[in-house]
Amino acid sequence: MFPRPIQQASRGAQISYQSLIPVALILWLAPLIAVAIFSIKPDTDFTTGNYWSWPSRFEGAANYGKVFFESDMPRYLMNSVLITVPTVIGAVALSCMTGFALGVYKFRGNLWLFFMFVAGNFVPFQILMVPVRDLTLDLGLYNTKTGLVLFHIAFQTGFCTLFMRNFIRALPFELIEAARVEGVAEWRIFWFVVLPLMKPAIAALSVLIFTFIWNDYFWAVVLTQGAESQPVTAGITSFNAQYRAAYHLMSAGSIVAALPPVAMFFMMQRHFIAGLTLGAVK
Amino acid sequence: MTTATLPDTHADRGPGWFRRNRRTLAPWLFLAPGVVFFLFYVVFPVFQSFQISFYRWDGLSDPQYVGLANYRELATDRAFEVSVWNNFKWLLLYLLAIPGGLFIALFLNQTVTGIRVYKSLFFFPFVISQVVVGLVFTWFYDPTFGLLNTMLQGIGFGPVNVLGDPTLATYGIIAAGLWPQVAYCMILFLTGLNAVDPEQVEAARLDGARGVRMLWYIILPQLRPATFIAFVVTIIGALRSFDLISIMTNGGPFGSTRVLSFYMFEKALSEYGFRMGYGAAIAVVLFLIMLCFIAYFLWSMWRQEQGR
């Protein structure tokens, strides 16, 4: 293990290490902790300039209540859910198939197709912006959640295919060979042999894509406008315009907007990290 | 095909040609939906953007062919020059996320009680959307009540308006961007460190290697895959920077924080008339910068594929 385990160090070093970690953590998360404190302060604290002292009253319930019951926030959250969940399902479904095709079959152009997906995944969004916006307008899907979902599915298929294909490559190929010898149809091999083995990959990809799409801002601004279709990342800016200088409400709103992926991360931590670090170890 | 006329000896029914060729057809059927989606939304648009960059187009009326006029205009556009320079600043400084992430990973790579919780809390900033990171840091930098200035005043320095100062603003935004990026690199290196071969480390220890020499000669070579991924995601993250700039300064003050991705958006979809062609030309330049890196990434991946 590197660095040398702290247990082998002197007692003093151990104690200072143990006390250093929480201090480092508080410094690391300081900007966030500040926002969390803001979000439970009453507005009088801001008008009297009492920014950094202890909250004069605990107003968390009232602040968050306002966010949930007196603003468009619930609608934006709902939009985010309606955009994110179909995208996750669509992108994972498509990439299970493409990953299977590229991982299992040997045919001319296999590697080229694979590299097309990989390269597309690295492309800067801006080169797609004008044509995709135009295409969405032509399809009559501008300013709809469907328009956003379709694009997200297509774009995420690149990353998901890379992920799935490499995962399938690592599966024992003898299983597929055995099934073929038995005369099992190809789609049945996919459905009954390979898909059950891909459950960990599907779980990892689902949490990752959920986070990516929930946090998307660029495409939300390019393809939608207004509370009826915008997700929460874009909605938070209109929310802030509405409550300009009401820092307690803006803080509470930001925390609400950030929370779902955070919750997802803490619930599915193992899958999330397995997905992110795929390929970090040979 | 002559074999097609032979009587079907199989007992089960179904189109004979399909059954016999199913192993060549199957991959294409599995690929079709994904490839069609990807072609229409990602591959074709790249080429369309190249085409649009030769036109003057407001998005409504008919596009008008202007040849290289958009590119010629770019050559004399001050704002474009500023954006390119800022992009290089982003690229260079964003790479600090790699040593930063490695440093925190080394710091946390211990087995003490509660270390798992600490690791996930250190990783936390990466999960938050960049929009919220932008808001959080805007308030952090705020000259009247921000935590940064409160701390600076505590040690006797005057207030600094980071985001209001054209010379500082870009660095302020990059620092905000580094926060989640360092967390990402940290998790990559933690996973990499987990897989370091303990026997090699012990052997090197017996040979007297310690500290920095151990890190450089024994650990880092084993972290190569993690470092490669950290490099890829950091470069892409740096060139994609848009959310933070849009939230924190909206390109200002005086356009000093624009980068290509932001300037392109501003030109193509601004309130002062849509200039799709000019925007596409900016996007093409950004794409060409990215293409150098994409080519390198693909080449490395191709070598790995050959290695298997």
Coordinates of C-alpha atoms in Angstrom, one line a residue:
Chain A
M1 CA 0.0 0.0 0.0
F2 CA 1.2 3.5 -0.8
P3 CA 1.5 5.8 1.1
R4 CA 2.7 3.7 4.1
P5 CA -0.3 2.9 6.3
I6 CA -0.6 5.5 9.1
Q7 CA -1.0 2.6 11.6
Q8 CA 2.8 2.0 11.2
A9 CA 3.6 5.6 12.1
S10 CA 4.0 7.1 15.5
R11 CA 1.1 7.7 17.8
G12 CA 1.4 11.5 17.4
A13 CA 1.3 11.2 13.6
Q14 CA -1.8 9.1 13.8
I15 CA -3.6 11.6 16.0
S16 CA -2.6 14.5 13.8
Y17 CA -3.7 12.7 10.7
Q18 CA -7.1 11.7 12.2
S19 CA -7.7 15.3 13.2
L20 CA -6.4 16.8 9.9
I21 CA -9.0 14.9 7.8
P22 CA -12.1 16.6 9.2
V23 CA -10.4 20.0 9.0
A24 CA -9.4 19.4 5.4
L25 CA -12.9 18.3 4.6
I26 CA -14.5 21.4 6.1
L27 CA -12.1 23.6 4.1
W28 CA -12.8 21.6 0.9
L29 CA -16.6 21.9 1.3
A30 CA -16.5 25.4 2.7
P31 CA -18.3 27.1 -0.2
L32 CA -21.1 24.5 0.0
I33 CA -21.4 24.7 3.8
A34 CA -21.8 28.4 3.5
V35 CA -24.7 28.0 1.1
A36 CA -26.3 25.4 3.4
I37 CA -26.1 27.9 6.3
F38 CA -27.5 30.7 4.1
S39 CA -30.5 28.5 3.3
I40 CA -31.7 28.2 6.9
K41 CA -31.3 31.9 7.8
P42 CA -34.2 34.4 8.0
D43 CA -34.1 37.2 5.5
T44 CA -33.7 39.8 8.3
D45 CA -30.2 38.4 8.8
F46 CA -29.3 39.6 5.3
T47 CA -30.8 43.0 5.5
T48 CA -29.0 43.7 8.8
G49 CA -25.7 42.5 7.3
N50 CA -25.5 39.5 9.7
Y51 CA -24.1 37.2 7.0
W52 CA -21.7 35.0 8.8
S53 CA -22.7 34.9 12.4
W54 CA -25.0 32.2 13.7
P55 CA -28.6 32.4 12.2
S56 CA -30.7 34.6 14.5
R57 CA -33.6 32.2 14.0
F58 CA -33.9 28.9 12.3
E59 CA -35.9 29.5 9.2
G60 CA -35.1 26.4 7.2
A61 CA -38.6 25.1 7.1
A62 CA -40.0 28.4 6.0
N63 CA -37.4 28.9 3.3
Y64 CA -37.6 25.4 1.8
G65 CA -41.4 25.6 2.1
K66 CA -41.4 28.7 0.0
V67 CA -39.2 26.9 -2.6
F68 CA -41.6 24.0 -2.8
F69 CA -45.0 25.7 -2.5
E70 CA -44.7 29.2 -3.8
S71 CA -42.4 29.0 -6.8
D72 CA -42.1 27.1 -10.1
M73 CA -39.5 24.8 -8.5
P74 CA -41.7 21.7 -8.3
R75 CA -42.5 22.1 -12.0
Y76 CA -38.8 22.4 -13.0
L77 CA -38.0 19.3 -10.8
M78 CA -40.8 17.4 -12.4
N79 CA -39.5 18.4 -15.9
S80 CA -36.1 17.2 -14.9
V81 CA -37.4 13.9 -13.9
L82 CA -39.4 13.5 -17.1
I83 CA -36.3 14.4 -19.1
T84 CA -33.8 12.3 -17.2
V85 CA -35.6 9.1 -16.7
P86 CA -36.6 8.4 -20.3
T87 CA -33.1 9.4 -21.4
V88 CA -31.6 6.9 -19.0
I89 CA -33.9 4.1 -20.2
G90 CA -33.4 5.0 -23.9
A91 CA -29.6 5.4 -23.9
V92 CA -29.1 2.2 -21.8
A93 CA -31.4 0.2 -24.0
L94 CA -29.8 1.3 -27.3
S95 CA -26.3 0.9 -26.0
C96 CA -26.9 -2.6 -24.7
M97 CA -27.7 -3.5 -28.2
T98 CA -24.8 -1.6 -29.9
G99 CA -22.4 -2.7 -27.2
F100 CA -23.5 -6.3 -27.7
A101 CA -23.1 -6.1 -31.5
L102 CA -19.6 -4.5 -31.3
G103 CA -18.4 -6.6 -28.4
V104 CA -19.5 -10.1 -29.7
Y105 CA -19.4 -10.1 -33.5
K106 CA -16.4 -9.9 -35.7
F107 CA -17.2 -8.0 -38.9
R108 CA -15.6 -5.5 -41.2
G109 CA -15.9 -2.0 -39.9
N110 CA -16.5 -3.1 -36.3
L111 CA -13.6 -1.0 -34.9
W112 CA -14.5 1.9 -37.2
L113 CA -18.1 2.0 -35.9
F114 CA -16.8 1.7 -32.3
F115 CA -14.4 4.6 -32.9
M116 CA -17.2 6.7 -34.4
F117 CA -19.1 6.3 -31.1
V118 CA -16.1 7.1 -29.1
A119 CA -15.0 10.1 -31.1
G120 CA -18.6 11.5 -31.2
N121 CA -18.6 11.3 -27.4
F122 CA -15.6 13.7 -27.3
V123 CA -17.0 16.3 -29.7
P124 CA -17.6 19.8 -28.3
F125 CA -21.4 20.4 -28.0
Q126 CA -21.1 23.7 -29.9
I127 CA -20.4 22.1 -33.2
L128 CA -23.7 20.3 -32.9
M129 CA -25.7 23.2 -31.6
V130 CA -27.0 24.9 -34.8
P131 CA -27.9 21.8 -36.7
V132 CA -29.4 20.0 -33.8
R133 CA -31.5 23.1 -32.9
D134 CA -32.6 23.3 -36.5
L135 CA -33.4 19.6 -36.6
T136 CA -35.5 19.9 -33.4
L137 CA -37.3 22.9 -34.9
D138 CA -38.1 20.9 -38.1
L139 CA -39.4 18.0 -36.1
G140 CA -41.7 20.4 -34.3
L141 CA -40.1 19.4 -31.0
Y142 CA -38.5 22.7 -30.1
N143 CA -39.3 23.7 -26.5
T144 CA -40.6 20.2 -25.7
K145 CA -39.2 17.6 -23.3
T146 CA -39.3 15.0 -26.1
G147 CA -36.9 17.1 -28.2
L148 CA -34.4 17.3 -25.4
V149 CA -34.8 13.6 -24.6
L150 CA -34.2 12.5 -28.2
F151 CA -31.0 14.4 -28.4
H152 CA -29.8 13.3 -25.1
I153 CA -30.4 9.6 -25.9
A154 CA -28.5 10.0 -29.2
F155 CA -25.5 11.8 -27.6
Q156 CA -25.3 9.6 -24.6
T157 CA -25.4 6.5 -26.7
G158 CA -21.8 7.3 -27.6
F159 CA -20.4 7.1 -24.1
C160 CA -22.7 4.2 -23.2
T161 CA -21.6 2.1 -26.2
L162 CA -18.0 2.6 -25.2
F163 CA -18.8 1.4 -21.7
M164 CA -21.0 -1.5 -22.7
R165 CA -18.8 -2.8 -25.4
N166 CA -15.7 -2.9 -23.1
F167 CA -17.8 -4.6 -20.4
I168 CA -19.1 -7.3 -22.8
R169 CA -15.6 -7.8 -24.1
A170 CA -14.6 -8.8 -20.6
L171 CA -17.3 -11.4 -20.2
P172 CA -16.4 -15.1 -20.8
F173 CA -17.0 -15.6 -24.5
E174 CA -17.3 -19.4 -24.1
L175 CA -20.8 -18.8 -22.8
I176 CA -21.9 -17.3 -26.1
E177 CA -20.1 -20.0 -28.1
A178 CA -21.8 -22.7 -26.0
A179 CA -25.2 -21.2 -26.7
R180 CA -24.5 -21.0 -30.4
V181 CA -23.5 -24.6 -30.5
E182 CA -26.9 -25.4 -28.9
G183 CA -28.4 -23.5 -31.8
V184 CA -29.9 -20.7 -29.8
A185 CA -31.0 -17.7 -31.9
E186 CA -28.8 -14.6 -31.7
W187 CA -31.5 -12.4 -30.1
R188 CA -32.1 -15.1 -27.5
I189 CA -28.4 -15.2 -26.7
F190 CA -28.6 -11.4 -26.2
W191 CA -31.7 -11.6 -24.1
F192 CA -31.1 -14.7 -22.0
V193 CA -27.3 -15.1 -21.9
V194 CA -25.7 -11.7 -22.1
L195 CA -28.2 -9.3 -20.7
P196 CA -28.4 -10.9 -17.3
L197 CA -24.6 -10.7 -17.0
M198 CA -24.7 -7.0 -17.8
K199 CA -26.8 -6.0 -14.8
P200 CA -23.8 -4.4 -13.0
A201 CA -22.9 -2.4 -16.1
I202 CA -26.6 -1.3 -16.6
A203 CA -26.8 -0.2 -12.9
A204 CA -23.5 1.8 -13.2
L205 CA -24.5 3.4 -16.5
S206 CA -27.9 4.3 -15.2
V207 CA -26.6 6.3 -12.2
L208 CA -24.0 8.0 -14.3
I209 CA -26.3 9.0 -17.1
F210 CA -28.9 10.1 -14.6
T211 CA -26.3 12.5 -13.1
F212 CA -25.0 13.8 -16.4
I213 CA -28.5 14.5 -17.8
W214 CA -29.9 16.0 -14.6
N215 CA -26.9 18.4 -14.5
D216 CA -27.1 19.3 -18.2
Y217 CA -27.5 23.0 -18.7
F218 CA -26.3 23.8 -22.2
W219 CA -28.8 21.8 -24.1
A220 CA -31.6 22.8 -21.8
V221 CA -30.9 26.5 -22.8
V222 CA -30.5 25.7 -26.4
L223 CA -33.6 23.5 -26.9
T224 CA -36.1 24.7 -24.4
Q225 CA -37.4 27.9 -22.8
G226 CA -40.1 28.6 -20.2
A227 CA -41.4 26.7 -17.2
E228 CA -43.4 24.2 -19.1
S229 CA -40.4 22.3 -20.4
Q230 CA -37.2 23.5 -18.8
P231 CA -35.3 21.3 -16.4
V232 CA -34.2 22.5 -13.0
T233 CA -30.7 23.6 -14.0
A234 CA -32.2 26.1 -16.4
G235 CA -35.1 26.9 -14.1
I236 CA -32.8 27.9 -11.2
T237 CA -31.7 31.0 -13.2
S238 CA -35.3 32.2 -13.6
F239 CA -35.9 31.3 -10.0
N240 CA -32.9 33.5 -9.0
A241 CA -34.1 36.3 -11.2
Q242 CA -37.4 36.1 -9.4
Y243 CA -35.9 36.2 -5.9
R244 CA -33.0 38.5 -6.7
A245 CA -31.0 39.4 -3.6
A246 CA -33.1 37.0 -1.5
Y247 CA -30.0 34.9 -0.7
H248 CA -31.8 32.6 1.7
L249 CA -34.3 31.5 -0.9
M250 CA -31.7 31.3 -3.7
S251 CA -29.5 29.1 -1.5
A252 CA -32.4 26.9 -0.6
G253 CA -33.4 26.6 -4.3
S254 CA -29.9 25.7 -5.3
I255 CA -29.7 23.0 -2.7
V256 CA -33.0 21.5 -3.8
A257 CA -31.8 21.6 -7.5
A258 CA -28.6 19.8 -6.6
L259 CA -30.1 17.2 -4.3
P260 CA -31.4 14.4 -6.6
P261 CA -28.1 13.4 -8.1
V262 CA -26.5 13.7 -4.7
A263 CA -29.0 11.4 -3.3
M264 CA -28.6 9.1 -6.2
F265 CA -24.8 9.1 -5.7
F266 CA -25.0 8.2 -2.0
M267 CA -27.6 5.5 -2.6
M268 CA -25.7 3.9 -5.5
Q269 CA -22.2 4.8 -4.6
R270 CA -20.6 1.5 -5.5
H271 CA -22.1 1.4 -9.0
F272 CA -21.4 5.1 -9.6
I273 CA -17.7 4.8 -8.8
A274 CA -17.4 1.5 -10.7
G275 CA -18.9 3.3 -13.7
L276 CA -16.7 6.4 -13.5
T277 CA -13.5 4.6 -13.0
L278 CA -14.0 1.9 -15.7
G279 CA -10.7 1.6 -17.4
A280 CA -8.7 3.3 -14.6
V281 CA -7.3 -0.1 -13.7
K282 CA -5.9 -2.5 -16.2
Chain B
M1 CA -26.9 -17.5 -55.0
T2 CA -27.1 -21.1 -56.1
T3 CA -27.7 -22.6 -52.7
A4 CA -30.9 -20.7 -52.4
T5 CA -32.6 -23.1 -54.8
L6 CA -31.7 -26.2 -52.7
P7 CA -34.6 -27.6 -50.7
D8 CA -34.7 -26.4 -47.1
T9 CA -33.6 -29.4 -45.0
H10 CA -34.3 -27.7 -41.7
A11 CA -37.4 -28.9 -39.9
D12 CA -38.3 -25.4 -38.5
R13 CA -39.8 -22.8 -40.8
G14 CA -38.9 -19.2 -41.4
P15 CA -37.1 -17.4 -44.2
G16 CA -34.2 -19.6 -45.1
W17 CA -31.9 -16.9 -46.3
F18 CA -32.3 -14.9 -43.1
R19 CA -31.6 -18.0 -40.9
R20 CA -28.5 -18.9 -42.8
N21 CA -27.1 -15.4 -42.7
R22 CA -28.3 -14.5 -39.3
R23 CA -24.8 -14.3 -37.8
T24 CA -23.8 -11.7 -40.4
L25 CA -27.1 -9.9 -40.2
A26 CA -27.5 -9.9 -36.4
P27 CA -24.9 -7.3 -35.5
W28 CA -26.4 -4.8 -38.0
L29 CA -29.9 -5.3 -36.6
F30 CA -28.6 -4.7 -33.1
L31 CA -26.7 -1.7 -34.2
A32 CA -29.3 -0.1 -36.4
P33 CA -31.3 2.0 -33.8
G34 CA -28.3 3.3 -32.0
V35 CA -26.3 4.1 -35.2
V36 CA -29.3 5.8 -36.8
F37 CA -29.8 8.0 -33.7
F38 CA -26.2 8.8 -33.5
L39 CA -25.8 9.6 -37.1
F40 CA -28.7 12.0 -37.2
Y41 CA -28.0 13.8 -34.0
V42 CA -24.2 13.7 -33.7
V43 CA -22.3 12.7 -36.9
F44 CA -24.3 14.6 -39.6
P45 CA -24.5 17.8 -37.5
V46 CA -20.7 18.0 -37.3
F47 CA -20.6 18.1 -41.1
Q48 CA -23.6 20.4 -41.3
S49 CA -21.8 22.9 -39.0
F50 CA -18.9 22.9 -41.4
Q51 CA -21.2 23.7 -44.2
I52 CA -23.2 26.4 -42.3
S53 CA -19.9 28.1 -41.5
F54 CA -19.7 29.1 -45.2
Y55 CA -23.1 30.9 -45.1
R56 CA -24.6 34.0 -43.6
W57 CA -27.7 32.8 -41.9
D58 CA -30.0 34.3 -39.3
G59 CA -31.9 31.0 -38.8
L60 CA -35.1 32.2 -40.4
S61 CA -34.6 33.5 -44.0
D62 CA -32.6 31.6 -46.7
P63 CA -29.0 31.1 -46.0
Q64 CA -26.7 33.1 -48.2
Y65 CA -23.3 31.6 -49.4
V66 CA -20.4 33.9 -48.4
G67 CA -17.4 31.6 -48.8
L68 CA -14.7 32.2 -46.3
A69 CA -16.0 35.6 -45.2
N70 CA -16.9 34.3 -41.7
Y71 CA -13.4 33.0 -41.1
R72 CA -11.9 36.2 -42.5
E73 CA -14.0 38.2 -40.0
L74 CA -12.7 35.9 -37.2
A75 CA -9.2 36.8 -38.0
T76 CA -9.8 40.5 -37.1
D77 CA -12.3 39.9 -34.2
R78 CA -10.8 41.0 -30.9
A79 CA -13.5 39.1 -28.9
F80 CA -12.5 35.9 -30.8
E81 CA -8.9 36.4 -29.9
V82 CA -9.7 36.9 -26.2
S83 CA -11.8 33.7 -26.3
V84 CA -9.0 31.6 -27.8
W85 CA -6.5 32.9 -25.2
N86 CA -9.0 32.1 -22.5
N87 CA -9.4 28.6 -23.9
F88 CA -5.7 28.0 -23.6
K89 CA -5.7 29.3 -20.0
W90 CA -8.5 26.9 -19.3
L91 CA -6.6 24.0 -20.9
L92 CA -3.4 24.7 -19.1
L93 CA -4.8 25.5 -15.6
Y94 CA -7.4 22.8 -15.7
L95 CA -4.6 20.2 -15.9
L96 CA -3.8 21.2 -12.3
A97 CA -6.7 19.0 -11.5
I98 CA -4.6 15.9 -12.2
P99 CA -1.8 16.6 -9.6
G100 CA -4.4 18.0 -7.3
G101 CA -6.5 14.9 -7.5
L102 CA -3.5 12.7 -7.0
F103 CA -2.5 14.7 -3.9
I104 CA -5.9 14.3 -2.2
A105 CA -6.0 10.6 -3.2
L106 CA -2.6 10.0 -1.6
F107 CA -3.8 11.9 1.5
L108 CA -7.0 9.8 1.8
N109 CA -5.5 6.4 0.8
Q110 CA -5.5 5.1 4.4
T111 CA -7.6 2.7 6.3
V112 CA -8.8 4.6 9.4
T113 CA -12.3 4.6 10.8
G114 CA -14.8 6.6 8.7
I115 CA -12.4 7.0 5.7
R116 CA -15.1 5.7 3.3
V117 CA -17.4 8.5 4.3
Y118 CA -14.6 11.0 4.0
K119 CA -13.8 9.8 0.5
S120 CA -17.3 10.1 -0.7
L121 CA -17.7 13.6 0.9
F122 CA -14.5 14.7 -0.8
F123 CA -15.9 13.4 -4.1
F124 CA -19.2 15.2 -3.5
P125 CA -18.6 18.4 -5.6
F126 CA -18.4 16.4 -8.8
V127 CA -22.0 15.2 -8.4
I128 CA -23.4 18.7 -8.1
S129 CA -24.4 20.4 -11.3
Q130 CA -22.1 23.0 -12.6
V131 CA -24.9 25.5 -12.4
V132 CA -25.0 25.1 -8.7
V133 CA -21.2 25.1 -8.4
G134 CA -21.3 28.4 -10.3
L135 CA -23.8 29.9 -8.0
V136 CA -22.0 28.7 -4.9
F137 CA -18.7 30.2 -6.1
T138 CA -20.3 33.4 -7.2
W139 CA -21.5 33.9 -3.6
F140 CA -18.1 32.6 -2.3
Y141 CA -16.4 35.4 -4.3
D142 CA -18.9 38.1 -3.5
P143 CA -17.1 41.3 -2.5
T144 CA -19.6 42.4 0.2
F145 CA -20.4 39.1 2.0
G146 CA -18.5 36.3 0.3
L147 CA -16.7 33.8 2.4
L148 CA -13.4 34.5 0.5
N149 CA -13.4 38.1 1.4
T150 CA -14.5 37.5 4.9
M151 CA -11.5 35.2 5.3
L152 CA -9.1 37.7 3.5
Q153 CA -10.2 40.5 5.8
G154 CA -9.6 38.2 8.8
I155 CA -5.9 38.1 7.8
G156 CA -5.8 41.8 7.0
F157 CA -6.4 42.1 3.2
G158 CA -8.9 44.4 1.5
P159 CA -11.9 43.1 -0.4
V160 CA -11.2 41.6 -3.8
N161 CA -13.9 41.6 -6.4
V162 CA -12.7 38.5 -8.2
L163 CA -15.5 38.2 -10.8
G164 CA -15.7 42.0 -11.4
D165 CA -12.0 42.3 -12.3
P166 CA -11.2 41.6 -16.0
T167 CA -7.7 40.3 -15.1
L168 CA -8.9 38.0 -12.3
A169 CA -12.4 36.8 -13.4
T170 CA -11.3 34.0 -15.7
Y171 CA -9.0 32.6 -13.1
G172 CA -11.8 32.8 -10.6
I173 CA -14.0 30.7 -12.8
I174 CA -11.3 28.2 -13.6
A175 CA -10.8 27.8 -9.8
A176 CA -14.5 27.1 -9.4
G177 CA -14.2 24.5 -12.3
L178 CA -11.2 22.9 -10.7
W179 CA -13.2 22.1 -7.6
P180 CA -15.4 19.3 -9.1
Q181 CA -12.6 18.3 -11.6
V182 CA -10.1 17.6 -8.8
A183 CA -12.7 15.5 -7.1
Y184 CA -13.2 13.5 -10.3
C185 CA -9.4 12.9 -10.7
M186 CA -9.2 12.0 -7.0
I187 CA -11.6 9.2 -7.4
L188 CA -9.8 7.9 -10.5
F189 CA -6.5 7.9 -8.6
L190 CA -8.0 6.3 -5.5
T191 CA -9.3 3.4 -7.6
G192 CA -5.9 3.2 -9.3
L193 CA -4.0 3.2 -6.0
N194 CA -6.3 0.4 -4.8
A195 CA -4.9 -1.8 -7.6
V196 CA -1.2 -1.0 -7.1
D197 CA 0.7 -4.2 -6.7
P198 CA 1.6 -4.4 -3.0
E199 CA 4.5 -6.8 -3.6
Q200 CA 6.3 -4.3 -5.9
V201 CA 5.8 -1.6 -3.2
E202 CA 7.3 -3.9 -0.5
A203 CA 10.2 -4.9 -2.7
A204 CA 10.9 -1.3 -3.5
R205 CA 10.7 -0.5 0.2
L206 CA 13.3 -3.1 1.0
D207 CA 15.5 -1.5 -1.6
G208 CA 15.2 1.7 0.3
A209 CA 12.8 3.6 -2.0
R210 CA 10.6 6.0 -0.1
G211 CA 8.5 9.2 -0.5
V212 CA 8.8 11.0 -3.8
R213 CA 11.2 8.5 -5.4
M214 CA 8.8 5.7 -4.6
L215 CA 5.9 7.7 -6.0
W216 CA 7.7 8.6 -9.2
Y217 CA 9.4 5.2 -10.1
I218 CA 7.0 2.7 -8.6
I219 CA 3.5 4.1 -8.1
L220 CA 3.0 6.5 -11.0
P221 CA 3.9 3.9 -13.7
Q222 CA 1.2 1.7 -12.3
L223 CA -1.2 4.6 -12.3
R224 CA -0.9 5.1 -16.0
P225 CA -4.4 4.0 -17.0
A226 CA -5.9 6.2 -14.3
T227 CA -3.8 9.2 -15.4
F228 CA -4.7 8.7 -19.0
I229 CA -8.5 8.8 -18.2
A230 CA -7.9 11.8 -15.9
F231 CA -6.1 13.6 -18.8
V232 CA -8.9 12.8 -21.2
V233 CA -11.8 13.9 -19.0
T234 CA -9.9 17.0 -17.9
I235 CA -9.1 18.2 -21.5
I236 CA -12.7 17.6 -22.5
G237 CA -14.0 19.4 -19.4
A238 CA -11.7 22.4 -20.1
L239 CA -12.8 22.8 -23.7
R240 CA -16.5 22.2 -22.8
S241 CA -16.6 24.9 -20.1
F242 CA -19.8 26.8 -20.7
D243 CA -22.1 26.5 -17.7
L244 CA -19.8 28.1 -15.2
I245 CA -19.0 31.1 -17.4
S246 CA -22.7 31.6 -18.3
I247 CA -23.7 31.5 -14.6
M248 CA -20.9 33.3 -13.0
T249 CA -20.1 36.2 -15.3
N250 CA -22.1 35.7 -18.5
G251 CA -18.9 36.5 -20.4
G252 CA -18.2 39.7 -18.6
P253 CA -16.7 41.9 -17.3
F254 CA -16.2 43.5 -20.7
G255 CA -16.2 40.1 -22.4
S256 CA -13.0 39.1 -20.6
T257 CA -14.2 35.7 -19.5
R258 CA -15.5 34.5 -22.9
V259 CA -14.2 31.2 -24.2
L260 CA -14.9 29.8 -27.7
S261 CA -17.8 27.6 -26.5
F262 CA -19.5 30.6 -24.9
Y263 CA -18.7 33.1 -27.6
M264 CA -20.2 30.8 -30.2
F265 CA -23.4 30.5 -28.2
E266 CA -23.5 34.2 -27.8
K267 CA -23.1 34.9 -31.5
A268 CA -25.5 32.2 -32.7
L269 CA -28.3 32.8 -30.3
S270 CA -27.9 36.3 -28.9
E271 CA -30.6 38.8 -28.5
Y272 CA -29.0 41.0 -31.2
G273 CA -30.0 38.8 -34.1
F274 CA -28.9 35.2 -34.7
R275 CA -25.6 34.8 -36.6
M276 CA -25.7 31.1 -37.2
G277 CA -23.0 31.0 -39.8
Y278 CA -20.5 33.0 -37.8
G279 CA -21.3 30.9 -34.7
A280 CA -20.7 27.8 -36.7
A281 CA -17.4 29.1 -37.9
I282 CA -16.3 29.6 -34.2
A283 CA -17.6 26.1 -33.4
V284 CA -15.5 24.7 -36.3
V285 CA -12.4 26.3 -34.8
L286 CA -13.2 24.8 -31.4
F287 CA -13.8 21.5 -33.0
L288 CA -10.4 21.6 -34.8
I289 CA -8.6 22.3 -31.5
M290 CA -10.5 19.4 -30.0
L291 CA -9.7 17.2 -33.0
C292 CA -6.0 17.2 -32.1
F293 CA -6.9 15.7 -28.8
I294 CA -9.5 13.3 -30.1
A295 CA -7.0 12.0 -32.6
Y296 CA -4.5 11.4 -29.8
F297 CA -7.1 9.7 -27.6
L298 CA -8.3 7.4 -30.4
W299 CA -4.7 6.6 -31.4
S300 CA -3.9 5.5 -27.8
M301 CA -7.1 3.5 -27.6
W302 CA -6.3 1.9 -31.0
R303 CA -2.9 0.8 -29.7
Q304 CA -4.5 -0.7 -26.6
E305 CA -6.9 -2.6 -28.9
Q306 CA -4.0 -4.0 -30.9
G307 CA -2.3 -5.0 -27.6
R308 CA -5.1 -7.4 -26.6

